[in-house]
């Protein structure tokens, strides 16, 4: 990226200081402009994360729990509204914080010679927002969020679902050992892809997203065509299913009257729409985020909402409601079996779904285990895409110094592919891609632990349990505190907050109210016992309904205990306090005076300092 002379001097000085002999500082570069993520890639990040197992598996679960075609469709419509509200909340925060003060010579200069604070997008997503809103006591928010995200912020449930679909596609029995072996192999493969070569991932991400959208559109077209009388083979269910499902006197007839069924159904629906937050984890690596990011993400969520609602209608054009009540198969498998009337079509669809899920895992691995590393080119599909996002956050958590061996997990290393390319075609100007290999290891470890921890229950139940656990903790609990935090900022800071927003959501606080109130209901609602006939009951699931939310809330307690040990007991025992310094170097994008302020690198350092008699560091 072209820099002004003043900016270049500051960058050179920071690099020289960090690289000096004896320095303990960690230098973290952002990617150069040619390697930043464009609008298409941002859209594909969301598409790859969102179009996974949820839209293929969850519709049958929701329909079975509500026992009503009309109500299940209303829940999916509400899920679309919920996802869009969540995106608006994240945009309000992501485009507005953190705020940095530009260097005096580059600023617009106030009367006292200091430049006003500027909104500078940063990697990390909700980690940054929670730390900004709930600042005190120091380290508490970071520790509590860190425990949730490090332990549960992975797609172990999706990996198990992928294993089940591969077995179905192969026509093999649903062996627990084989499914879990495939799950571990998928998680391992996704981590290796990001650790070995990440530059080709952007293309892979975009291709996978396109395939997923086309596949979902094909489902929609086939469903509506079947309802119109088209024949696709020996299928018979499609002929009358649309009339039975959408008849006005039947679609809302005899719905479930159990609040617990609805609470858990909503949790699964909003999990399916979860994915809008993925590009926020790598926000500082997006090209011109203030100009393009909001438009790209909003357009994508509207597209997903339309596709998901139409896909549910298409399913019900071919699948009679009663079929979903009497089987443990997912909606997509039932749909293809009914439409085509043979065993091959469902097996082909199972292979497509497995492929779709793997893309989801890849993307989350990227964003969750990364932070801002010395720049690394990006690899992005669904187990791949998801892993991509997860590594970002976990590296950001490590840079706060709260993990054992934090510097080890915060570092990035040059990928083997980059080393090989540099050896074969040497260049002094090439920026070698980096990989957060140690953060990937951390991510892989806990994902495999969760796969193993559910080995005592069937793979079908393990998927539902792990998905609900992720939805309850990472989506619902964290989402509640983020959205409630926006309302808190609007109530306490008022104009100080609203006058300096980098993005103004439609309806002011409406999105935050809808999102936080829904999350608040779900935090309590999933404790309501489901009906005995529900797929979520102990008789059918083999797991008491209160286990998952109790474990979810338990992670908050564990996070608080971790905070007490880390921030209270250890400093008292050592008679020292932890000092964490993160110095951002921000510049005008492109070296232009009218360019957006962006973070080009960050200098991270932490150390233990001796306490003074008054309790402060010496």
Short mmCIF file of C-alpha atoms in Angstrom, two decimals, residues 1-468:
data_model
loop_
_atom_site.label_atom_id
_atom_site.label_comp_id
_atom_site.label_asym_id
_atom_site.label_seq_id
_atom_site.Cartn_x
_atom_site.Cartn_y
_atom_site.Cartn_z
CA UNK A 1 0.00 0.00 0.00
CA UNK A 2 1.40 3.45 -0.91
CA UNK A 3 2.16 5.50 2.22
CA UNK A 4 2.97 9.12 2.87
CA UNK A 5 6.51 9.80 4.01
CA UNK A 6 5.31 10.49 7.55
CA UNK A 7 3.34 7.23 7.69
CA UNK A 8 6.27 5.27 6.28
CA UNK A 9 8.59 6.69 8.94
CA UNK A 10 6.21 5.61 11.71
CA UNK A 11 5.90 2.12 10.24
CA UNK A 12 9.67 1.79 9.86
CA UNK A 13 10.23 2.98 13.42
CA UNK A 14 7.70 0.49 14.85
CA UNK A 15 9.23 -2.39 12.87
CA UNK A 16 12.77 -1.46 13.87
CA UNK A 17 11.81 -1.26 17.55
CA UNK A 18 10.00 -4.60 17.49
CA UNK A 19 12.80 -6.36 15.63
CA UNK A 20 15.62 -4.96 17.77
CA UNK A 21 17.77 -7.40 19.71
CA UNK A 22 16.19 -8.34 23.03
CA UNK A 23 12.77 -6.98 22.09
CA UNK A 24 9.76 -8.96 23.33
CA UNK A 25 7.32 -7.11 21.09
CA UNK A 26 5.15 -8.98 18.61
CA UNK A 27 4.66 -7.24 15.27
CA UNK A 28 1.30 -7.94 13.61
CA UNK A 29 0.82 -6.73 10.03
CA UNK A 30 -2.43 -6.21 8.20
CA UNK A 31 -2.54 -7.33 4.56
CA UNK A 32 -1.43 -4.98 1.78
CA UNK A 33 -4.21 -3.51 -0.35
CA UNK A 34 -3.95 -5.97 -3.29
CA UNK A 35 -4.48 -8.87 -0.88
CA UNK A 36 -7.47 -7.43 0.98
CA UNK A 37 -10.92 -8.94 0.76
CA UNK A 38 -13.29 -7.44 -1.80
CA UNK A 39 -17.08 -7.18 -1.60
CA UNK A 40 -17.62 -10.45 -3.48
CA UNK A 41 -15.42 -12.35 -1.03
CA UNK A 42 -17.19 -10.72 1.93
CA UNK A 43 -20.53 -11.84 0.53
CA UNK A 44 -19.18 -15.34 -0.05
CA UNK A 45 -17.88 -15.53 3.53
CA UNK A 46 -21.45 -15.07 4.77
CA UNK A 47 -22.97 -17.36 2.14
CA UNK A 48 -20.48 -20.14 2.84
CA UNK A 49 -21.04 -19.93 6.59
CA UNK A 50 -24.83 -19.68 6.42
CA UNK A 51 -25.66 -22.23 3.73
CA UNK A 52 -24.53 -25.32 5.57
CA UNK A 53 -26.33 -28.07 7.43
CA UNK A 54 -29.00 -25.78 8.88
CA UNK A 55 -31.18 -25.21 5.83
CA UNK A 56 -31.09 -28.90 4.91
CA UNK A 57 -31.47 -30.50 8.35
CA UNK A 58 -33.35 -28.01 10.54
CA UNK A 59 -36.65 -27.59 8.58
CA UNK A 60 -37.78 -31.13 9.42
CA UNK A 61 -36.83 -30.67 13.08
CA UNK A 62 -38.74 -27.38 13.34
CA UNK A 63 -41.81 -28.75 11.53
CA UNK A 64 -41.85 -31.81 13.76
CA UNK A 65 -41.59 -29.70 16.93
CA UNK A 66 -44.27 -27.14 15.96
CA UNK A 67 -46.56 -29.65 14.19
CA UNK A 68 -47.68 -26.80 11.95
CA UNK A 69 -46.67 -25.86 8.41
CA UNK A 70 -47.82 -22.27 8.85
CA UNK A 71 -46.07 -21.71 12.15
CA UNK A 72 -42.82 -23.31 10.97
CA UNK A 73 -42.75 -20.94 7.99
CA UNK A 74 -43.44 -18.00 10.30
CA UNK A 75 -40.49 -19.05 12.47
CA UNK A 76 -38.25 -19.11 9.40
CA UNK A 77 -39.48 -15.64 8.44
CA UNK A 78 -38.75 -14.46 11.97
CA UNK A 79 -35.29 -16.03 11.74
CA UNK A 80 -34.62 -13.89 8.67
CA UNK A 81 -35.66 -10.75 10.56
CA UNK A 82 -33.54 -11.81 13.53
CA UNK A 83 -30.47 -12.35 11.32
CA UNK A 84 -30.89 -8.95 9.65
CA UNK A 85 -31.30 -7.26 13.05
CA UNK A 86 -28.14 -8.96 14.26
CA UNK A 87 -26.25 -7.71 11.22
CA UNK A 88 -27.44 -4.13 11.85
CA UNK A 89 -26.27 -4.34 15.48
CA UNK A 90 -22.84 -5.65 14.42
CA UNK A 91 -22.57 -2.96 11.72
CA UNK A 92 -23.32 -0.20 14.23
CA UNK A 93 -20.50 -1.42 16.45
CA UNK A 94 -18.06 -2.65 13.81
CA UNK A 95 -18.13 0.60 11.84
CA UNK A 96 -17.92 2.76 14.99
CA UNK A 97 -15.29 1.16 17.25
CA UNK A 98 -12.51 1.06 18.12
CA UNK A 99 -11.61 4.73 17.88
CA UNK A 100 -7.99 5.82 17.44
CA UNK A 101 -6.38 9.24 17.38
CA UNK A 102 -4.48 9.84 14.14
CA UNK A 103 -0.98 11.30 14.31
CA UNK A 104 -1.11 15.13 14.53
CA UNK A 105 0.53 15.72 11.15
CA UNK A 106 -2.07 13.57 9.42
CA UNK A 107 -5.15 14.74 11.28
CA UNK A 108 -7.48 17.60 10.69
CA UNK A 109 -6.19 19.17 13.88
CA UNK A 110 -8.34 20.70 16.56
CA UNK A 111 -7.54 23.99 18.30
CA UNK A 112 -5.16 22.33 20.73
CA UNK A 113 -3.29 20.66 17.88
CA UNK A 114 -4.71 17.19 18.44
CA UNK A 115 -6.60 15.30 15.75
CA UNK A 116 -10.12 14.04 16.52
CA UNK A 117 -10.59 10.34 17.15
CA UNK A 118 -11.40 8.23 14.09
CA UNK A 119 -13.33 4.97 13.69
CA UNK A 120 -10.86 2.34 12.48
CA UNK A 121 -12.23 -1.16 11.66
CA UNK A 122 -10.45 -3.95 13.48
CA UNK A 123 -10.35 -7.76 13.49
CA UNK A 124 -12.03 -9.67 16.29
CA UNK A 125 -15.77 -9.06 15.90
CA UNK A 126 -17.82 -9.16 19.09
CA UNK A 127 -14.71 -9.59 21.24
CA UNK A 128 -13.88 -5.93 20.55
CA UNK A 129 -17.46 -4.78 21.08
CA UNK A 130 -17.88 -6.52 24.42
CA UNK A 131 -14.53 -5.20 25.69
CA UNK A 132 -15.52 -1.66 24.65
CA UNK A 133 -18.94 -1.82 26.31
CA UNK A 134 -18.04 -3.75 29.47
CA UNK A 135 -14.62 -2.30 30.25
CA UNK A 136 -14.48 -2.94 33.98
CA UNK A 137 -13.23 -4.82 35.82
CA UNK A 138 -10.16 -5.27 33.66
CA UNK A 139 -9.81 -8.68 31.95
CA UNK A 140 -13.24 -9.91 33.11
CA UNK A 141 -15.00 -9.59 29.76
CA UNK A 142 -11.99 -10.94 27.86
CA UNK A 143 -11.73 -13.99 30.12
CA UNK A 144 -15.43 -14.82 30.08
CA UNK A 145 -15.77 -14.39 26.33
CA UNK A 146 -12.45 -16.13 25.76
CA UNK A 147 -13.52 -19.29 27.58
CA UNK A 148 -16.77 -19.49 25.60
CA UNK A 149 -15.11 -18.94 22.24
CA UNK A 150 -11.96 -20.99 22.75
CA UNK A 151 -13.85 -24.02 24.08
CA UNK A 152 -17.12 -23.88 22.11
CA UNK A 153 -16.32 -21.64 19.13
CA UNK A 154 -16.00 -24.43 16.57
CA UNK A 155 -18.15 -26.54 14.27
CA UNK A 156 -17.72 -29.96 15.84
CA UNK A 157 -21.46 -30.54 15.41
CA UNK A 158 -21.28 -29.71 11.71
CA UNK A 159 -18.29 -32.03 11.34
CA UNK A 160 -20.36 -34.89 12.79
CA UNK A 161 -23.20 -34.03 10.41
CA UNK A 162 -20.73 -34.13 7.54
CA UNK A 163 -19.65 -37.62 8.58
CA UNK A 164 -23.27 -38.82 8.65
CA UNK A 165 -23.94 -37.44 5.17
CA UNK A 166 -20.81 -39.01 3.72
CA UNK A 167 -21.90 -42.38 5.10
CA UNK A 168 -25.36 -41.92 3.60
CA UNK A 169 -23.92 -40.87 0.25
CA UNK A 170 -21.80 -44.04 0.27
CA UNK A 171 -24.80 -46.15 1.15
CA UNK A 172 -23.03 -47.40 4.27
CA UNK A 173 -24.53 -47.96 7.75
CA UNK A 174 -24.42 -44.97 10.12
CA UNK A 175 -21.48 -46.25 12.22
CA UNK A 176 -20.67 -43.99 15.18
CA UNK A 177 -16.93 -44.72 14.96
CA UNK A 178 -16.79 -44.06 11.21
CA UNK A 179 -18.82 -40.84 11.45
CA UNK A 180 -16.65 -39.45 14.23
CA UNK A 181 -13.51 -40.51 12.38
CA UNK A 182 -14.69 -38.56 9.33
CA UNK A 183 -15.52 -35.60 11.58
CA UNK A 184 -12.00 -35.52 13.03
CA UNK A 185 -10.51 -35.93 9.55
CA UNK A 186 -12.59 -33.00 8.26
CA UNK A 187 -11.53 -30.75 11.15
CA UNK A 188 -7.89 -31.79 10.68
CA UNK A 189 -8.01 -31.26 6.93
CA UNK A 190 -9.49 -27.79 7.29
CA UNK A 191 -6.76 -26.76 9.73
CA UNK A 192 -4.05 -28.17 7.44
CA UNK A 193 -5.42 -26.26 4.45
CA UNK A 194 -5.10 -22.98 6.32
CA UNK A 195 -1.77 -23.91 7.83
CA UNK A 196 -0.09 -25.02 4.61
CA UNK A 197 -1.50 -22.76 1.88
CA UNK A 198 -4.06 -20.03 2.23
CA UNK A 199 -3.74 -17.88 -0.88
CA UNK A 200 -5.90 -20.17 -3.01
CA UNK A 201 -8.60 -20.12 -0.39
CA UNK A 202 -10.24 -16.92 -1.61
CA UNK A 203 -10.96 -18.44 -5.00
CA UNK A 204 -12.10 -21.66 -3.34
CA UNK A 205 -14.40 -19.69 -1.05
CA UNK A 206 -16.03 -17.83 -3.91
CA UNK A 207 -16.46 -20.98 -6.01
CA UNK A 208 -17.99 -22.92 -3.12
CA UNK A 209 -20.39 -20.11 -2.30
CA UNK A 210 -21.54 -19.99 -5.91
CA UNK A 211 -22.11 -23.76 -5.95
CA UNK A 212 -24.08 -23.59 -2.70
CA UNK A 213 -26.36 -20.83 -3.98
CA UNK A 214 -26.97 -22.68 -7.25
CA UNK A 215 -27.73 -25.91 -5.36
CA UNK A 216 -30.26 -24.17 -3.13
CA UNK A 217 -31.83 -22.49 -6.16
CA UNK A 218 -32.10 -25.91 -7.83
CA UNK A 219 -33.97 -27.23 -4.76
CA UNK A 220 -36.37 -24.28 -4.99
CA UNK A 221 -37.00 -24.74 -8.72
CA UNK A 222 -37.52 -28.52 -8.35
CA UNK A 223 -39.96 -28.04 -5.47
CA UNK A 224 -42.08 -25.48 -7.27
CA UNK A 225 -41.96 -27.48 -10.49
CA UNK A 226 -43.16 -30.58 -8.63
CA UNK A 227 -46.03 -28.58 -7.16
CA UNK A 228 -46.91 -27.50 -10.69
CA UNK A 229 -47.21 -31.10 -11.83
CA UNK A 230 -43.74 -31.75 -13.26
CA UNK A 231 -42.54 -35.35 -13.06
CA UNK A 232 -38.96 -36.21 -12.04
CA UNK A 233 -39.22 -40.00 -12.03
CA UNK A 234 -41.15 -42.35 -9.79
CA UNK A 235 -41.86 -39.86 -7.03
CA UNK A 236 -45.40 -39.77 -5.72
CA UNK A 237 -45.42 -37.57 -2.64
CA UNK A 238 -45.18 -34.33 -4.56
CA UNK A 239 -48.53 -34.72 -6.26
CA UNK A 240 -50.70 -33.83 -3.29
CA UNK A 241 -48.25 -32.55 -0.69
CA UNK A 242 -48.66 -28.89 -1.60
CA UNK A 243 -52.44 -29.09 -1.31
CA UNK A 244 -52.26 -30.87 2.05
CA UNK A 245 -49.59 -28.56 3.48
CA UNK A 246 -50.86 -25.20 2.25
CA UNK A 247 -54.63 -25.64 2.53
CA UNK A 248 -55.83 -22.71 4.68
CA UNK A 249 -57.77 -24.99 7.04
CA UNK A 250 -54.77 -27.32 7.52
CA UNK A 251 -51.56 -25.27 7.54
CA UNK A 252 -52.22 -23.90 11.05
CA UNK A 253 -54.29 -26.82 12.32
CA UNK A 254 -53.43 -28.44 15.67
CA UNK A 255 -50.08 -26.75 16.35
CA UNK A 256 -47.99 -27.64 19.36
CA UNK A 257 -49.06 -25.85 22.53
CA UNK A 258 -45.72 -26.35 24.30
CA UNK A 259 -43.59 -23.24 24.78
CA UNK A 260 -40.44 -25.33 25.15
CA UNK A 261 -40.88 -26.74 21.65
CA UNK A 262 -41.05 -23.25 20.22
CA UNK A 263 -38.08 -21.94 22.18
CA UNK A 264 -35.77 -24.73 20.99
CA UNK A 265 -37.16 -24.48 17.43
CA UNK A 266 -36.35 -20.78 17.35
CA UNK A 267 -32.83 -21.55 18.60
CA UNK A 268 -32.27 -23.96 15.69
CA UNK A 269 -33.73 -21.49 13.17
CA UNK A 270 -31.52 -18.61 14.27
CA UNK A 271 -28.53 -20.95 14.18
CA UNK A 272 -29.29 -21.48 10.50
CA UNK A 273 -29.20 -17.72 9.90
CA UNK A 274 -26.03 -17.34 11.96
CA UNK A 275 -23.11 -16.39 9.75
CA UNK A 276 -23.43 -12.65 9.24
CA UNK A 277 -20.72 -12.08 11.86
CA UNK A 278 -18.01 -13.97 9.95
CA UNK A 279 -16.54 -11.04 7.94
CA UNK A 280 -16.48 -8.91 11.12
CA UNK A 281 -13.77 -11.22 12.48
CA UNK A 282 -11.47 -10.11 9.62
CA UNK A 283 -12.84 -6.58 9.21
CA UNK A 284 -9.47 -4.83 9.11
CA UNK A 285 -8.56 -7.00 6.13
CA UNK A 286 -11.52 -5.83 4.02
CA UNK A 287 -10.88 -3.29 1.27
CA UNK A 288 -12.54 0.08 1.95
CA UNK A 289 -14.85 -1.25 4.67
CA UNK A 290 -16.57 2.06 5.39
CA UNK A 291 -17.68 2.40 1.76
CA UNK A 292 -18.47 -1.17 0.77
CA UNK A 293 -18.87 -3.44 3.76
CA UNK A 294 -22.38 -2.49 4.92
CA UNK A 295 -23.89 -2.69 1.43
CA UNK A 296 -22.31 -6.08 0.72
CA UNK A 297 -23.36 -7.67 4.01
CA UNK A 298 -26.94 -6.34 3.99
CA UNK A 299 -27.47 -7.46 0.39
CA UNK A 300 -26.18 -10.92 1.29
CA UNK A 301 -28.46 -11.34 4.31
CA UNK A 302 -31.49 -10.29 2.25
CA UNK A 303 -30.49 -12.84 -0.40
CA UNK A 304 -30.16 -15.56 2.26
CA UNK A 305 -33.53 -14.68 3.77
CA UNK A 306 -35.27 -15.02 0.40
CA UNK A 307 -33.47 -18.28 -0.45
CA UNK A 308 -34.16 -19.90 2.93
CA UNK A 309 -37.86 -19.04 2.99
CA UNK A 310 -38.35 -20.17 -0.62
CA UNK A 311 -36.42 -23.39 0.11
CA UNK A 312 -38.76 -24.18 3.01
CA UNK A 313 -41.79 -23.57 0.80
CA UNK A 314 -40.23 -25.75 -1.91
CA UNK A 315 -39.68 -28.59 0.57
CA UNK A 316 -43.32 -28.44 1.62
CA UNK A 317 -44.46 -28.48 -2.00
CA UNK A 318 -43.20 -32.06 -2.19
CA UNK A 319 -43.04 -33.46 1.36
CA UNK A 320 -46.25 -34.18 3.30
CA UNK A 321 -46.06 -32.89 6.86
CA UNK A 322 -46.65 -36.31 8.38
CA UNK A 323 -43.51 -37.69 6.77
CA UNK A 324 -41.31 -35.39 8.86
CA UNK A 325 -43.05 -36.54 12.03
CA UNK A 326 -42.37 -40.22 11.50
CA UNK A 327 -38.70 -40.23 10.53
CA UNK A 328 -35.35 -38.99 11.79
CA UNK A 329 -34.19 -38.08 8.27
CA UNK A 330 -33.50 -34.48 7.32
CA UNK A 331 -35.81 -32.50 5.08
CA UNK A 332 -33.51 -32.48 2.03
CA UNK A 333 -33.20 -36.30 2.00
CA UNK A 334 -36.96 -36.75 2.34
CA UNK A 335 -37.53 -34.11 -0.36
CA UNK A 336 -35.32 -35.78 -2.96
CA UNK A 337 -36.72 -39.21 -2.14
CA UNK A 338 -40.28 -37.99 -2.63
CA UNK A 339 -39.54 -36.04 -5.82
CA UNK A 340 -37.38 -38.60 -7.63
CA UNK A 341 -38.74 -41.78 -6.06
CA UNK A 342 -35.43 -43.68 -5.96
CA UNK A 343 -32.49 -44.25 -3.64
CA UNK A 344 -29.87 -42.59 -5.83
CA UNK A 345 -31.21 -39.02 -5.63
CA UNK A 346 -31.16 -38.84 -1.80
CA UNK A 347 -27.63 -40.26 -1.79
CA UNK A 348 -26.48 -37.65 -4.31
CA UNK A 349 -28.07 -34.94 -2.18
CA UNK A 350 -26.31 -36.31 0.90
CA UNK A 351 -22.99 -35.92 -0.91
CA UNK A 352 -23.86 -32.33 -1.86
CA UNK A 353 -24.80 -31.51 1.72
CA UNK A 354 -21.55 -33.04 3.03
CA UNK A 355 -19.63 -30.90 0.54
CA UNK A 356 -21.58 -27.85 1.67
CA UNK A 357 -20.85 -28.52 5.34
CA UNK A 358 -17.13 -28.92 4.70
CA UNK A 359 -17.03 -25.49 3.11
CA UNK A 360 -18.72 -24.13 6.24
CA UNK A 361 -16.09 -25.64 8.53
CA UNK A 362 -13.23 -24.27 6.47
CA UNK A 363 -14.49 -20.69 6.65
CA UNK A 364 -15.07 -20.69 10.37
CA UNK A 365 -11.64 -22.15 10.97
CA UNK A 366 -10.13 -19.19 9.17
CA UNK A 367 -11.92 -16.38 10.96
CA UNK A 368 -12.09 -17.87 14.44
CA UNK A 369 -8.54 -19.00 14.95
CA UNK A 370 -6.97 -15.93 13.35
CA UNK A 371 -6.46 -12.46 14.63
CA UNK A 372 -4.41 -10.04 12.69
CA UNK A 373 -1.32 -11.94 11.89
CA UNK A 374 1.70 -10.74 10.03
CA UNK A 375 -0.29 -10.76 6.92
CA UNK A 376 -1.55 -14.00 5.67
CA UNK A 377 -3.42 -14.65 2.47
CA UNK A 378 -6.83 -16.03 3.07
CA UNK A 379 -8.31 -19.45 2.56
CA UNK A 380 -12.07 -19.48 2.71
CA UNK A 381 -14.85 -22.28 2.25
CA UNK A 382 -17.78 -23.77 5.19
CA UNK A 383 -15.71 -26.19 7.61
CA UNK A 384 -12.83 -24.20 5.87
CA UNK A 385 -14.58 -20.81 5.95
CA UNK A 386 -15.75 -21.25 9.50
CA UNK A 387 -12.30 -22.35 10.66
CA UNK A 388 -10.91 -19.29 8.96
CA UNK A 389 -13.07 -16.99 11.05
CA UNK A 390 -12.49 -18.84 14.30
CA UNK A 391 -8.74 -18.66 14.10
CA UNK A 392 -8.93 -14.86 13.85
CA UNK A 393 -10.77 -14.46 17.12
CA UNK A 394 -8.64 -16.99 18.99
CA UNK A 395 -5.47 -15.23 17.92
CA UNK A 396 -7.00 -11.92 19.06
CA UNK A 397 -7.79 -13.50 22.44
CA UNK A 398 -4.21 -14.74 22.72
CA UNK A 399 -2.93 -11.22 22.04
CA UNK A 400 -4.66 -10.07 25.23
CA UNK A 401 -2.24 -12.21 27.26
CA UNK A 402 -4.93 -14.19 29.08
CA UNK A 403 -4.04 -17.64 27.74
CA UNK A 404 -1.18 -19.83 28.94
CA UNK A 405 1.69 -19.30 26.49
CA UNK A 406 -0.17 -16.37 24.92
CA UNK A 407 2.73 -15.25 22.73
CA UNK A 408 2.96 -18.78 21.36
CA UNK A 409 -0.72 -18.79 20.31
CA UNK A 410 -0.64 -15.17 19.10
CA UNK A 411 2.17 -15.68 16.60
CA UNK A 412 1.91 -16.45 12.92
CA UNK A 413 4.43 -18.31 10.82
CA UNK A 414 5.25 -18.28 7.13
CA UNK A 415 3.33 -21.06 5.37
CA UNK A 416 5.22 -23.93 3.71
CA UNK A 417 3.68 -22.90 0.37
CA UNK A 418 5.08 -19.37 0.72
CA UNK A 419 8.51 -20.70 1.65
CA UNK A 420 8.53 -23.02 -1.36
CA UNK A 421 7.39 -20.26 -3.70
CA UNK A 422 10.07 -17.91 -2.41
CA UNK A 423 12.73 -20.58 -2.82
CA UNK A 424 11.73 -21.39 -6.40
CA UNK A 425 11.05 -17.80 -7.49
CA UNK A 426 12.99 -15.47 -5.14
CA UNK A 427 11.72 -11.92 -4.77
CA UNK A 428 12.70 -9.22 -2.31
CA UNK A 429 9.38 -7.37 -2.77
CA UNK A 430 7.07 -10.31 -2.15
CA UNK A 431 5.10 -10.31 1.11
CA UNK A 432 5.12 -13.91 2.28
CA UNK A 433 1.77 -15.23 3.43
CA UNK A 434 1.51 -16.14 7.10
CA UNK A 435 -0.56 -18.70 8.97
CA UNK A 436 -1.60 -18.67 12.65
CA UNK A 437 -0.55 -22.29 12.98
CA UNK A 438 -0.57 -22.32 16.78
CA UNK A 439 -4.06 -20.76 16.97
CA UNK A 440 -5.20 -23.41 14.49
CA UNK A 441 -3.80 -26.08 16.81
CA UNK A 442 -5.78 -24.60 19.70
CA UNK A 443 -8.93 -24.55 17.58
CA UNK A 444 -8.44 -28.14 16.42
CA UNK A 445 -7.81 -29.44 19.94
CA UNK A 446 -11.10 -28.23 21.43
CA UNK A 447 -13.12 -29.20 18.33
CA UNK A 448 -11.84 -32.78 18.58
CA UNK A 449 -12.51 -32.78 22.34
CA UNK A 450 -16.18 -31.95 21.70
CA UNK A 451 -16.48 -34.67 19.07
CA UNK A 452 -15.05 -37.17 21.55
CA UNK A 453 -17.15 -35.87 24.46
CA UNK A 454 -20.37 -36.82 22.66
CA UNK A 455 -19.25 -40.36 21.81
CA UNK A 456 -21.66 -41.88 24.34
CA UNK A 457 -24.72 -40.70 22.39
CA UNK A 458 -25.79 -41.35 18.81
CA UNK A 459 -24.35 -39.18 16.05
CA UNK A 460 -27.81 -37.77 15.23
CA UNK A 461 -28.30 -36.61 18.83
CA UNK A 462 -24.67 -35.45 19.08
CA UNK A 463 -25.28 -33.12 16.13
CA UNK A 464 -28.42 -31.64 17.71
CA UNK A 465 -26.71 -31.24 21.10
CA UNK A 466 -23.56 -29.57 19.75
CA UNK A 467 -25.53 -27.27 17.43
CA UNK A 468 -27.83 -26.21 20.27
#
